[in-house]
XYZ file of C-alpha atoms in Angstrom:
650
model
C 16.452 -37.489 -17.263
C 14.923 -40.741 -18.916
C 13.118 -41.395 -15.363
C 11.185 -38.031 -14.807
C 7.576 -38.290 -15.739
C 7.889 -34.677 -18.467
C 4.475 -35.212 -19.877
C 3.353 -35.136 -16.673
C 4.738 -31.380 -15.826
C 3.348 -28.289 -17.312
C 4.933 -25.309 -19.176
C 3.646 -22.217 -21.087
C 2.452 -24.030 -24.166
C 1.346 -27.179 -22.539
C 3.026 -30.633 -21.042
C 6.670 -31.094 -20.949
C 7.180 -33.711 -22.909
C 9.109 -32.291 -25.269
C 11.766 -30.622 -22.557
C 14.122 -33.803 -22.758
C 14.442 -33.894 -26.341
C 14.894 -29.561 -26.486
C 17.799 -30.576 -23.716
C 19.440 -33.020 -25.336
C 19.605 -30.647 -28.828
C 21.428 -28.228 -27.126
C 24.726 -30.317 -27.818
C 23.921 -30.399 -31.537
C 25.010 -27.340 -33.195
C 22.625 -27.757 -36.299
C 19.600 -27.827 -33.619
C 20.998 -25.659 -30.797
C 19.227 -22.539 -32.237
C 16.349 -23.615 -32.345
C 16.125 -25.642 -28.750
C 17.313 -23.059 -26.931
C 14.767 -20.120 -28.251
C 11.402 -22.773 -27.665
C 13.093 -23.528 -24.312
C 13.210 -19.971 -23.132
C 9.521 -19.632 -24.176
C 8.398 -23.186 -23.158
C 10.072 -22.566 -19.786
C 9.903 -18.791 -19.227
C 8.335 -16.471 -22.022
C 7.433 -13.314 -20.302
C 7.427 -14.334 -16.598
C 4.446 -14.965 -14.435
C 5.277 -18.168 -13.006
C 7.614 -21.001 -12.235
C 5.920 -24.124 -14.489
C 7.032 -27.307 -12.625
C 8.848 -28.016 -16.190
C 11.546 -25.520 -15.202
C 11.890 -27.234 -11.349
C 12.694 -30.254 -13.294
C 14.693 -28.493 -16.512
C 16.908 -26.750 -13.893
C 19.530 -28.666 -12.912
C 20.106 -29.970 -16.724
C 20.261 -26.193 -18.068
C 23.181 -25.186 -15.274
C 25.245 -28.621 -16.497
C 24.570 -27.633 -20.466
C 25.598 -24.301 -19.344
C 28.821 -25.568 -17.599
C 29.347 -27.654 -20.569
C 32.350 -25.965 -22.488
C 30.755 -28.180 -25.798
C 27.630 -27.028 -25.343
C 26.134 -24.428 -27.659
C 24.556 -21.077 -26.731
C 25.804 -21.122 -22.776
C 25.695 -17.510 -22.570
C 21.673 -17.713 -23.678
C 21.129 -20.413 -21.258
C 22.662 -18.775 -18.585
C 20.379 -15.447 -19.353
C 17.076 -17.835 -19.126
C 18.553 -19.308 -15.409
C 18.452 -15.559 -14.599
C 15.341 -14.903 -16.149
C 13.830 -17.927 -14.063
C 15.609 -16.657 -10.808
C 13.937 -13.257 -10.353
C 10.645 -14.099 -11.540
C 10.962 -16.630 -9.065
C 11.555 -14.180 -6.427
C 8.919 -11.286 -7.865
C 5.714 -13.743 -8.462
C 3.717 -14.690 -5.904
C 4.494 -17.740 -3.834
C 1.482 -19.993 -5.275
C 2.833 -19.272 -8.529
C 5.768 -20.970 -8.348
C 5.886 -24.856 -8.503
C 6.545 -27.278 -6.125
C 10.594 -27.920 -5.320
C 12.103 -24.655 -6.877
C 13.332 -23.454 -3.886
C 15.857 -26.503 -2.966
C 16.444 -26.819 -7.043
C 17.259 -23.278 -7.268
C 19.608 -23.247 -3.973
C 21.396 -26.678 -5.410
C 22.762 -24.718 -8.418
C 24.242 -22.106 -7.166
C 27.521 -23.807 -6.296
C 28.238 -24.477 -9.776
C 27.264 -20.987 -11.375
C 29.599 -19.797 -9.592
C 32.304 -21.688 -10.946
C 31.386 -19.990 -14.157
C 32.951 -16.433 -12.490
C 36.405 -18.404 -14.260
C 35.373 -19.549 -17.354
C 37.585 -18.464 -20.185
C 34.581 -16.337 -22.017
C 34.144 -12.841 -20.295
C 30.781 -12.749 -21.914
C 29.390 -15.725 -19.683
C 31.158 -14.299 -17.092
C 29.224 -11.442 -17.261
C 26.302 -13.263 -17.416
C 27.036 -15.633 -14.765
C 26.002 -12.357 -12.787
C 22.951 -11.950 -13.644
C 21.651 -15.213 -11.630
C 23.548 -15.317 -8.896
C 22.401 -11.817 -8.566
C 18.707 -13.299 -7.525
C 20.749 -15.960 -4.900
C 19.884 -14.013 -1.995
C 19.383 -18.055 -0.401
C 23.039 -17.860 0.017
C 23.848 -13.770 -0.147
C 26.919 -13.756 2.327
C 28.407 -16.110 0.777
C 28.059 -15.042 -2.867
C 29.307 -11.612 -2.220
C 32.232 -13.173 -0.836
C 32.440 -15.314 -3.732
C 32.146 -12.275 -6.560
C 34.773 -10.022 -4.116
C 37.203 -12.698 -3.961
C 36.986 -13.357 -8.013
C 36.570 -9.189 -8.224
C 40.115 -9.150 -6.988
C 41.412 -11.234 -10.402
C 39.264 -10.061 -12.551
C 40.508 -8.167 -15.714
C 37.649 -7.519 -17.593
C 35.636 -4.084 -17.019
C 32.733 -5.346 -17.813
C 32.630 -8.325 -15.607
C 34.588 -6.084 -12.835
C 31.268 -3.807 -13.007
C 28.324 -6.547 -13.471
C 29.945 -8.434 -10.083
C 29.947 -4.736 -8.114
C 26.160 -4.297 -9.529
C 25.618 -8.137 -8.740
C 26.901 -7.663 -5.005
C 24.917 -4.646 -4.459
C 21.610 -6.518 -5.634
C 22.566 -9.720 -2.876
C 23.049 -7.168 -0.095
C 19.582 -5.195 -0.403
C 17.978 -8.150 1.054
C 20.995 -9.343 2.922
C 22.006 -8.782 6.538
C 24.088 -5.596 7.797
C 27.236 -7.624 7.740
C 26.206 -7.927 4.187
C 25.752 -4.455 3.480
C 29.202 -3.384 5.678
C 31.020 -6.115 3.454
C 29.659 -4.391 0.198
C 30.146 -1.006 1.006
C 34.004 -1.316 2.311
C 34.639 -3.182 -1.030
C 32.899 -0.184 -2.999
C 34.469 2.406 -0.519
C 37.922 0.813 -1.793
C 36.923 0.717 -5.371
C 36.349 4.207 -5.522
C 40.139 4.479 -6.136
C 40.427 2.159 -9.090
C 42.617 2.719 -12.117
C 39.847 2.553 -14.312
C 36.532 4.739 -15.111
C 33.634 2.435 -15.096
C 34.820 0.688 -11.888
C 35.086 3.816 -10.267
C 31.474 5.544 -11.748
C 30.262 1.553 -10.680
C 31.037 2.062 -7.003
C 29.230 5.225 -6.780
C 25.917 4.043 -8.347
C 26.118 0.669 -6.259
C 26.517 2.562 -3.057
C 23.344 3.629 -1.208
C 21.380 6.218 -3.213
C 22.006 8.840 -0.188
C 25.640 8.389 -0.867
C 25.530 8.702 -4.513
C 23.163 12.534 -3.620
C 26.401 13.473 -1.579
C 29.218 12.393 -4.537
C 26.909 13.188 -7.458
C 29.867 15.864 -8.548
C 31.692 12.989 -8.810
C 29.365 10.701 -11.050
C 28.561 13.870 -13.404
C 32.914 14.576 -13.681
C 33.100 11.057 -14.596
C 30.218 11.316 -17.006
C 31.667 14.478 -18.541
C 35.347 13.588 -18.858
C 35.719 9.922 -19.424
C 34.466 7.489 -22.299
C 33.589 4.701 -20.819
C 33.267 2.454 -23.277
C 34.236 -0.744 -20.659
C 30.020 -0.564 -19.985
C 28.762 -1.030 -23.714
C 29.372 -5.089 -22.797
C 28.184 -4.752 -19.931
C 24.714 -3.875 -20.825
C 22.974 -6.475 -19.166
C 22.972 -3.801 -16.366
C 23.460 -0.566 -17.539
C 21.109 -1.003 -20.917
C 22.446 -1.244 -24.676
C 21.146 2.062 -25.616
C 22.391 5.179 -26.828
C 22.466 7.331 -23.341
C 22.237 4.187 -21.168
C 25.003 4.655 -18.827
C 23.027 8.483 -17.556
C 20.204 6.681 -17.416
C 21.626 4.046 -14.596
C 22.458 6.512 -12.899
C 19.961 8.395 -12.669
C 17.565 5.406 -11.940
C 20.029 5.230 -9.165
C 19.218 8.347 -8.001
C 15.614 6.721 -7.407
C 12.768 9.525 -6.122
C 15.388 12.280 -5.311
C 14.045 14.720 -8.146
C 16.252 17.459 -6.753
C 19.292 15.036 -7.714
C 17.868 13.480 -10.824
C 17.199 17.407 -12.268
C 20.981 18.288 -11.317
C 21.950 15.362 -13.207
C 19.713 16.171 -16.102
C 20.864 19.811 -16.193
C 24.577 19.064 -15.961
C 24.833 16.617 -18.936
C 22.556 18.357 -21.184
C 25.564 20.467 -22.417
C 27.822 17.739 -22.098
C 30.316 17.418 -25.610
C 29.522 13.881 -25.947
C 26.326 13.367 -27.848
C 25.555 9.911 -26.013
C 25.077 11.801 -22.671
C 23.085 14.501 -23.983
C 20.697 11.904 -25.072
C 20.899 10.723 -21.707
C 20.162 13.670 -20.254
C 17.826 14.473 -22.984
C 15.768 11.260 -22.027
C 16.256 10.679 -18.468
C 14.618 14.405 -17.955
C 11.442 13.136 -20.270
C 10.961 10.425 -18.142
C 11.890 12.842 -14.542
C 9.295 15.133 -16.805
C 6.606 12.359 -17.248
C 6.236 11.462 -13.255
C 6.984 15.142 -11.268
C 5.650 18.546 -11.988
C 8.431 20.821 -9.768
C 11.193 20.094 -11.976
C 9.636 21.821 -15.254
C 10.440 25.348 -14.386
C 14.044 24.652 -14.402
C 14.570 21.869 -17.200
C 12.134 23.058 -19.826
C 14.811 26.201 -20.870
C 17.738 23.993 -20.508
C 15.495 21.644 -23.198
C 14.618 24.526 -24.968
C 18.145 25.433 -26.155
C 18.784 21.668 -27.214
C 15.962 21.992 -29.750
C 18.552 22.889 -32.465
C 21.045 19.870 -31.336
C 22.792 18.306 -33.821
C 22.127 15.006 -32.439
C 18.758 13.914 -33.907
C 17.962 11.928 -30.362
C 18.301 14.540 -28.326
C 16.699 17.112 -30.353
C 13.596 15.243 -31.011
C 13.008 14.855 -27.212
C 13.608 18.290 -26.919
C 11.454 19.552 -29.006
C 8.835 16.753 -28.122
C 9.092 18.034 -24.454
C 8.774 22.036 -25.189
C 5.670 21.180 -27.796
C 3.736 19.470 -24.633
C 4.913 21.935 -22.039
C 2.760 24.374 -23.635
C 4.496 27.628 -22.930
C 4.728 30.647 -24.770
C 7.668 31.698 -24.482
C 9.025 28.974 -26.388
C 6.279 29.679 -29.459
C 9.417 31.141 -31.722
C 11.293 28.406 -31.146
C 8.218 25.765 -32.107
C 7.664 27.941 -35.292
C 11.441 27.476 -36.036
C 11.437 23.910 -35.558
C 8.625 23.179 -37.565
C 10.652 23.383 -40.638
C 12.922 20.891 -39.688
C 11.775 17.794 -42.060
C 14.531 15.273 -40.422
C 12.779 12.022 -39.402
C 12.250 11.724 -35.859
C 11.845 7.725 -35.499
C 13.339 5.401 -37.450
C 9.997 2.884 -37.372
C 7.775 5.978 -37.487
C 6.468 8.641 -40.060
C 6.748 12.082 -38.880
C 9.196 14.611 -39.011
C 11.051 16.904 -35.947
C 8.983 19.701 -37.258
C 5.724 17.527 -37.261
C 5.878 17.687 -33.141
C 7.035 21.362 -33.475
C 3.467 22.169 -35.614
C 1.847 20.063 -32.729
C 3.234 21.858 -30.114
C 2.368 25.691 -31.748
C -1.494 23.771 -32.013
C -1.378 23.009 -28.284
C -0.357 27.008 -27.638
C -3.151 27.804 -30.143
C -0.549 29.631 -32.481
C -1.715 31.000 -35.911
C 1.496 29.464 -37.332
C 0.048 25.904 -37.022
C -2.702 26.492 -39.786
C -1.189 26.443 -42.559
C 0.904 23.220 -42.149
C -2.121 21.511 -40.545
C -4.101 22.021 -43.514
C -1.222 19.444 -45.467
C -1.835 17.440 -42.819
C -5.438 17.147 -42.893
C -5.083 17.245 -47.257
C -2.325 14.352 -47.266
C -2.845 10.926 -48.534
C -1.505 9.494 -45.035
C -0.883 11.987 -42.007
C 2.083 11.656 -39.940
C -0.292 12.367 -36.774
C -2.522 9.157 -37.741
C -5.554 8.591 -36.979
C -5.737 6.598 -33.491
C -4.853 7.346 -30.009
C -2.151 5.608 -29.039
C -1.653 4.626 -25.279
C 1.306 3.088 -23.131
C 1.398 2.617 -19.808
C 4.939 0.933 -19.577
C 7.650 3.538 -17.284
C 9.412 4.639 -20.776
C 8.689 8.010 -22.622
C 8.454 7.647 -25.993
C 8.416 9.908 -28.801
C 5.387 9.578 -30.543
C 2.810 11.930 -32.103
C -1.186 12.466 -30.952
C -4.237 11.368 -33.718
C -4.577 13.950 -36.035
C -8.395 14.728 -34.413
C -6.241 15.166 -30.713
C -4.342 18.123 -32.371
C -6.915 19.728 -34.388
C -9.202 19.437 -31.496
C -6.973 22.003 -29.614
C -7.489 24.506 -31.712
C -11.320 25.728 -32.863
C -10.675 29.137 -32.956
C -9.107 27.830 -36.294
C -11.699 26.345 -37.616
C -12.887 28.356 -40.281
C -9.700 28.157 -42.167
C -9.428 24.203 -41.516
C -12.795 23.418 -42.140
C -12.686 23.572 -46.029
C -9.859 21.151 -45.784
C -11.841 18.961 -43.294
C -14.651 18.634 -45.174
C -12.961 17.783 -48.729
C -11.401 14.713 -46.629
C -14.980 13.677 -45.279
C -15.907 13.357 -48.819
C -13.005 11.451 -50.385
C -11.624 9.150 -47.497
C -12.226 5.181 -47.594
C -10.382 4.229 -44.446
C -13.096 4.162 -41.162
C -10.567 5.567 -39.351
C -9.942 8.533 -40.996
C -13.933 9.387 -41.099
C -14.168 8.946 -37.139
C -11.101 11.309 -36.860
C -12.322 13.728 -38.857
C -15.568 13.518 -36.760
C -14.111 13.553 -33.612
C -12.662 16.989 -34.591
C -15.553 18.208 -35.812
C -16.920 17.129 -32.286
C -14.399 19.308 -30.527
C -15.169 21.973 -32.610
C -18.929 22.042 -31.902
C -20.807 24.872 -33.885
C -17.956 26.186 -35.301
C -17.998 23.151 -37.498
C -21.928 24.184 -38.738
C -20.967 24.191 -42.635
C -19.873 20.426 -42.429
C -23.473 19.208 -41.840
C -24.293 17.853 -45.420
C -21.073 15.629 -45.405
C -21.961 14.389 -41.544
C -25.600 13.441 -42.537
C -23.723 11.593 -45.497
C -21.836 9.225 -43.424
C -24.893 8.300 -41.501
C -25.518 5.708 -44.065
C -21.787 4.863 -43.577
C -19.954 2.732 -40.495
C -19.032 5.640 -39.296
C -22.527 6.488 -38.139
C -21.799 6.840 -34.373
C -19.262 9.158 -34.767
C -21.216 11.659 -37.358
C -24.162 11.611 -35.196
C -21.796 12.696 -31.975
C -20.521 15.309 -34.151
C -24.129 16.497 -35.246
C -24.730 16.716 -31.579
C -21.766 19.165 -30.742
C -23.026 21.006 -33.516
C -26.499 21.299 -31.898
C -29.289 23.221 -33.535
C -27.709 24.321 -36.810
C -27.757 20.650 -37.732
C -31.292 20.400 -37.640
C -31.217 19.380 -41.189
C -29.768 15.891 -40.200
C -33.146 15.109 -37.807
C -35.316 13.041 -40.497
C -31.853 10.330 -40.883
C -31.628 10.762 -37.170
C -34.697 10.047 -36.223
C -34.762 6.734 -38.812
C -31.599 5.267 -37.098
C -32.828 6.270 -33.549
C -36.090 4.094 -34.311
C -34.940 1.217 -36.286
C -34.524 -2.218 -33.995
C -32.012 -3.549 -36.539
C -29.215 -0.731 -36.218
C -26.284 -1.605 -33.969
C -27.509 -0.404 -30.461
C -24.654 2.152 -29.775
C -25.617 4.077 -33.314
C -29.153 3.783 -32.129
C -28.750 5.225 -28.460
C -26.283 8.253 -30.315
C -28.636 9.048 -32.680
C -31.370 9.686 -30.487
C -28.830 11.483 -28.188
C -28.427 13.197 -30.880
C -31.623 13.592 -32.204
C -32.344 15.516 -28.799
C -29.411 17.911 -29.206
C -30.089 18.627 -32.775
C -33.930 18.788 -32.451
C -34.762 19.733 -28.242
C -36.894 16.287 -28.554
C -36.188 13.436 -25.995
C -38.549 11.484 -26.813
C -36.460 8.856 -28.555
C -33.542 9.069 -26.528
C -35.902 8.117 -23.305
C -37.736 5.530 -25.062
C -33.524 3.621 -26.274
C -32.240 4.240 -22.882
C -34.893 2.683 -21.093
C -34.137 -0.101 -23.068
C -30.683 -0.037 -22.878
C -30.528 0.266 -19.278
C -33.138 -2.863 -18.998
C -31.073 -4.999 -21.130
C -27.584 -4.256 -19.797
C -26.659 -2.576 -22.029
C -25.084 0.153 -19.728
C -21.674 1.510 -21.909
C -22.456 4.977 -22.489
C -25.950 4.622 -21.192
C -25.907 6.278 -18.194
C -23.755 9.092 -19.725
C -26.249 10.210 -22.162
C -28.798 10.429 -19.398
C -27.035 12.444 -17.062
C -26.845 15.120 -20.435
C -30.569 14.664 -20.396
C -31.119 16.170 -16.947
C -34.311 16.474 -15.646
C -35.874 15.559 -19.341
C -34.724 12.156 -17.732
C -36.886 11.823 -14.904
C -38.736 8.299 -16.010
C -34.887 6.440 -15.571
C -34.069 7.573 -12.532
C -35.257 4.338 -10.566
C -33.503 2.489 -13.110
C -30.155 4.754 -12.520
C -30.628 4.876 -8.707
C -29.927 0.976 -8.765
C -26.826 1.320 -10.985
C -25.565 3.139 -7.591
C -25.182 -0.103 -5.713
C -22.715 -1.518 -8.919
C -19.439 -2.963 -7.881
C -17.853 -1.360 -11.088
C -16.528 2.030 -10.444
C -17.095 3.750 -13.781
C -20.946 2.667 -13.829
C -21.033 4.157 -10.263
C -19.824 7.427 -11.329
C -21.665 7.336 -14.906
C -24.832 6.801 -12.094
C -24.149 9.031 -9.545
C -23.383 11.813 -12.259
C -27.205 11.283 -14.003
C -28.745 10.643 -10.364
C -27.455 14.560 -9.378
C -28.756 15.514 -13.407
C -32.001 14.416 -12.809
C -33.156 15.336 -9.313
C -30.405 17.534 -7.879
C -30.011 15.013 -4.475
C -26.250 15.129 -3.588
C -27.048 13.147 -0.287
C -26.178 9.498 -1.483
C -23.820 10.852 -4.647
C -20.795 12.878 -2.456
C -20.299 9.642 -0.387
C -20.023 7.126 -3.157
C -17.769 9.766 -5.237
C -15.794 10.127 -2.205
C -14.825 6.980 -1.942
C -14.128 6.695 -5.570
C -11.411 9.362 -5.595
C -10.399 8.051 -2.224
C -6.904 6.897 -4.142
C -6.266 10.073 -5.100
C -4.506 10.914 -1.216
C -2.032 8.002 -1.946
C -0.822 9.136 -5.270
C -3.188 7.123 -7.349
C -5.079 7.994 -10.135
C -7.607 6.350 -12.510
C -9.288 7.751 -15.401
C -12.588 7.346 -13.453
C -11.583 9.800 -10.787
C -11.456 13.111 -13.511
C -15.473 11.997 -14.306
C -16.243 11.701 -9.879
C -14.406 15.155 -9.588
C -16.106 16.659 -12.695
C -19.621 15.613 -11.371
C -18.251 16.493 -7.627
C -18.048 20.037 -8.809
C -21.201 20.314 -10.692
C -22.617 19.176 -7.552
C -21.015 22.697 -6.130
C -21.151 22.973 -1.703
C -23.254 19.849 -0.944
C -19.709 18.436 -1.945
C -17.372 20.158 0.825
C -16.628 17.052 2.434
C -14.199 16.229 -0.704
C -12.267 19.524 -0.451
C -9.450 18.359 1.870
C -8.700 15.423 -0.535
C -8.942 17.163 -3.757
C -6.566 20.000 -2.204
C -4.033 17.308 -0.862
C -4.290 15.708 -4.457
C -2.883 19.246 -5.625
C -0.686 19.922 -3.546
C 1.277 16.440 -4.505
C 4.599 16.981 -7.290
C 3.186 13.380 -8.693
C 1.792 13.741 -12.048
C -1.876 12.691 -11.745
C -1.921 10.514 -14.490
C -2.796 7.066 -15.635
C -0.931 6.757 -19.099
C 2.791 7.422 -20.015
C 5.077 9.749 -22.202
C 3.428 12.715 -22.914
C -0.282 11.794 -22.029
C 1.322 11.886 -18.717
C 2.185 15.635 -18.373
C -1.323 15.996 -20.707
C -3.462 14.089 -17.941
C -2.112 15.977 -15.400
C -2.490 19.247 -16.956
C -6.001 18.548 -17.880
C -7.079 16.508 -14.079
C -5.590 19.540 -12.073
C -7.656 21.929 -14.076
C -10.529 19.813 -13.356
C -10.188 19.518 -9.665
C -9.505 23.415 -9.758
C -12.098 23.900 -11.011
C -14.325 21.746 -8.622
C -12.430 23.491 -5.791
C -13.966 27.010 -7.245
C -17.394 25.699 -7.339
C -17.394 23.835 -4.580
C -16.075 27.586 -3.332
C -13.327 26.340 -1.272
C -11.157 29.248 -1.986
């Protein structure tokens, strides 16, 4: 160790100088904690890469982890796993110099941990030989043989699981010697071995013996796979989950599954169930019809985990039929998250405001009156493959319903006045936004906060509002004109000024300015709403055209088409921006190329095929997760309907 050059090698927080000395405290128990966490994050952290540290830590962490004296092997044995398959997911010129041979030299002595006395490392020994593909024959002869005297469940399932991971890259003999072992295991005295052989067989296999998985599901505990989480998850409902992941694209399969073990007795399947069909929910459209009653009747589960999905999913389904049920569950005042506020019958309220149901006044109202709402005041926005359970900004679920708003308004407008927090202020303006002239008798507290920070957002509120805020025009016109305000107040207010007033004067006089200087943002958006009032920009818009940024294109092509009505040049380049959409891709970008593609009307035909294909697809078009998902999708569809009608292509 003494000989290699560590402060010459790199890791995630900088040279590797101090690798030897995290090494060496992995034999001392009063140090051991500590080495071993900054090693995982000097060495590995989140993935990425392969830092040249970890070529040369590598062989030292497999001979502390074959070290009976050594402390935390099970941990160390975790981060040679974690190293393993990002080695084989990140690209090639990520990974240093020598990993390769390292990696292949350690393999003969992890496997030697398959007989250490601890089952725990022995479960864990799986995980990196799991990523050992170098030597996959071998290996899965190596975890059979041991299979054969193993006694733990845990470890008997993690080696199946490991096997079936070595033979997806592996030859045919591979995948003939993993099947016959799975094909015999099938048999096996115990439960989890024999649910294990049916997930780790091919997923077409699985389709023909899912009666099987679901009996075993149904009848038997299972309790052998709670240690071996490293595979099947630690979570309440884990063990439906693997196999449904199993199950892969089949939705036909994954929606039997679902439907099956949402009556199940056991409460740990039902959340399962409950959760796999959020997540089968959040990427495919055709299995709604049949889940969403099935969900419905869990909404009064006695399990708070599977009722809260349940009622989360019904609320953004948005059907009527289940508008009883919402007003029945909006008295329920059990927490639904354990890290945040909000109650069951918060999302029921939400839901009845998303059918626009009378019944969601009156609570709203406490919402909008309370000190801190459970719906907050942000969007929130995840992208990761998980639905979670979360509640929309307070301004996303009051902006679904204006034909409310004279009985929120009074409400609204007390809270303009008395809140401090910025937030609050810009939520309360975006829903006054959404509400547009319905919102008139809010005026005086919107010209008020244009001597606040919240100036942008009461001016684009004053704008929905349009004429009958004409009182606000003298502020307007002082922030519109004054050099020193922050530019995007400036360009809103004399957006605004124009909507409020019918004078474009200073609106054409910032956006020339903003457009000269770069400063393009929403720009280009507030001089496509100008329309032909905008005729001076267009030779500044008409270059924005040629932009390698996709949103600035569309923001362009949209106020090219306002101003002069020319779709020659526009349908291409919003064409090729939606392009995507025939692969199953979507981007935010594409709902604002369709949206202008169908103002454009029949100059636009040539898009027709591609926006039909993109509805005929079962894929949610969507960019976010959870329930934005099945939102996005909802809302995009409607949009490229709607361009199809225009367009008149049915």
């Amino acid at each position: 160790m003494n000989e290699i050059a560590w402060e010459s090698l790199k890791h995630n927080y900088g040279s590797g100088a101090d690798v030897p000395t995290l090494l060496r405290d992995i034999l001392d128990p009063q140090r051991a904690d500590d080495a071993v966490f900054k090693l995982s994050n000097h060495l590995h952290h989140q993935g990425g890469w392969i830092c040249s540290a970890a070529v040369a830590a590598l062989p030292y962490l497999v001979e502390l982890a074959c070290t009976p004296a050594a402390c935390h092997r099970t941990e160390l044995v975790e981060l040679l796993g974690d190293l393993a398959r990002t080695a084989r997911r990140c690209r090639k010129e990520l990974v240093a110099d020598g990993w390769g041979s390292a990696w292949r030299g350690t393999l003969p002595a992890l496997t030697e941990l398959l007989d250490d006395p601890d089952p725990g490392l022995r479960r864990m020994a799986t995980y990196p030989l799991s990523a050992g593909q170098e030597a996959g024959h071998l290996l899965i002869q190596c975890l059979r043989d041991r299979w054969g005297r193993e006694e733990d469940t845990a470890v008997l399932v993690s080696m199946m699981v490991a096997a079936k991971m070595l033979a997806a890259d592996g030859t045919d003999e591979d995948v003939r010697l993993v099947r016959d072992w799975l094909a015999g295991a099938e048999e096996h005295p115990l439960a989890e071995v024999r649910l294990a052989a049916l997930v780790c067989s091919p997923s077409s296999l699985l389709r023909d013996q899912l009666d099987a998985a679901v009996q075993l599901l149904l009848e038997e505990e299972l309790a052998g796979l709670r240690e071996a989480h490293l595979w099947v998850g630690p979570a309440r409902g884990s063990t439906v989950r693997w196999v449904y992941d199993t199950l892969k694209d089949d939705a036909d399969s994954q929606t039997e599954l679902c439907l099956r073990l949402l009556d199940a007795p056991r409460a740990d399947r039902r959340v399962g169930a409950a959760n796999s069909s959020a997540r089968l929910l959040m990427h495919r459209r055709s299995p709604q019809p049949r889940l969403l009653p099935a969900l419905a009747k869990r909404m009064s589960d006695p399990d708070i985990d599977v009722r809260r999905v349940a009622v989360h999913l019904v609320a953004v389904a948005g059907n009527t039929a289940h508008a009883d049920l919402l007003a029945s569950a909006a008295t329920d005042q059990t927490p639904f998250s354990q890290r945040l506020s909000g109650t069951v019958g918060d999302i029921a309220v939400w839901g009845l405001a998303r059918l626009g149901d009378a019944r969601c006044v009156a609570p709203l109202v406490e919402h909008i009156t309370h000190a801190v709402t459970a719906f907050g005041y942000n969007s929130g926005h995840y992208s990761a493959d998980f639905y979670w359970v979360v509640l929309p900004g307070i301004h996303e679920v009051l902006g679904r319903v204006p034909q409310y708003a004279a009985d929120l308004l009074p409400a609204v407008r007390t809270q303009l006045r008395a809140a401090t927090l910025p937030n609050e202020r810009r939520a309360l303006c975006q829903t006054i936004t959404a509400w547009g002239p319905a919102a008139s008798e809010a005026v005086p507290e919107l010209i008020a906060l244009l001597h606040s920070d919240t100036a942008e957002w009461a001016a684009e509120a004053l704008a929905a509002i349009g004429s009958a805020a004409n009182a606000a025009d003298s502020r307007l016109r002082q922030l519109a004109l004054d050099a020193e305000v922050n530019p995007r107040v400036r360009r809103t207010a004399a957006w605004a000024l124009w909507k409020v007033c019918g004078d474009p004067t200073a609106a054409l006089s910032v956006l020339r300015m903003d457009l000269r200087t770069g400063g393009l943002g929403s720009a280009v958006q507030r001089v496509a709403d100008l329309g032909a009032e905008a005729r001076p920009l267009l030779p500044q818009v008409r270059e924005l055209l040629d932009s390698e940024d996709a949103w600035t294109q569309a923001q362009a092509a949209h106020a090219v088409w306002a101003i002069s009505g020319e779709p020659d040049k526009i349908v291409p380049i919003l064409q090729r921006i939606i392009l995507p959409l025939g692969e199953g891709q979507m981007l935010p970008v594409m709902q604002a190329a369709v949206h202008c593609l169908g103002k454009i009307g029949p100059a636009a035909i040539p898009v027709v095929p591609l926006l039909q294909q993109a509805l005929a697809t079962d894929r949610r078009l969507s960019y976010g997760s959870g329930w934005r998902a099945i939102h996005e999708d909802e809302e995009f569809r409607n949009e490229i309907h709607d361009a199809l009608v225009r367009i008149d292509a049915r």
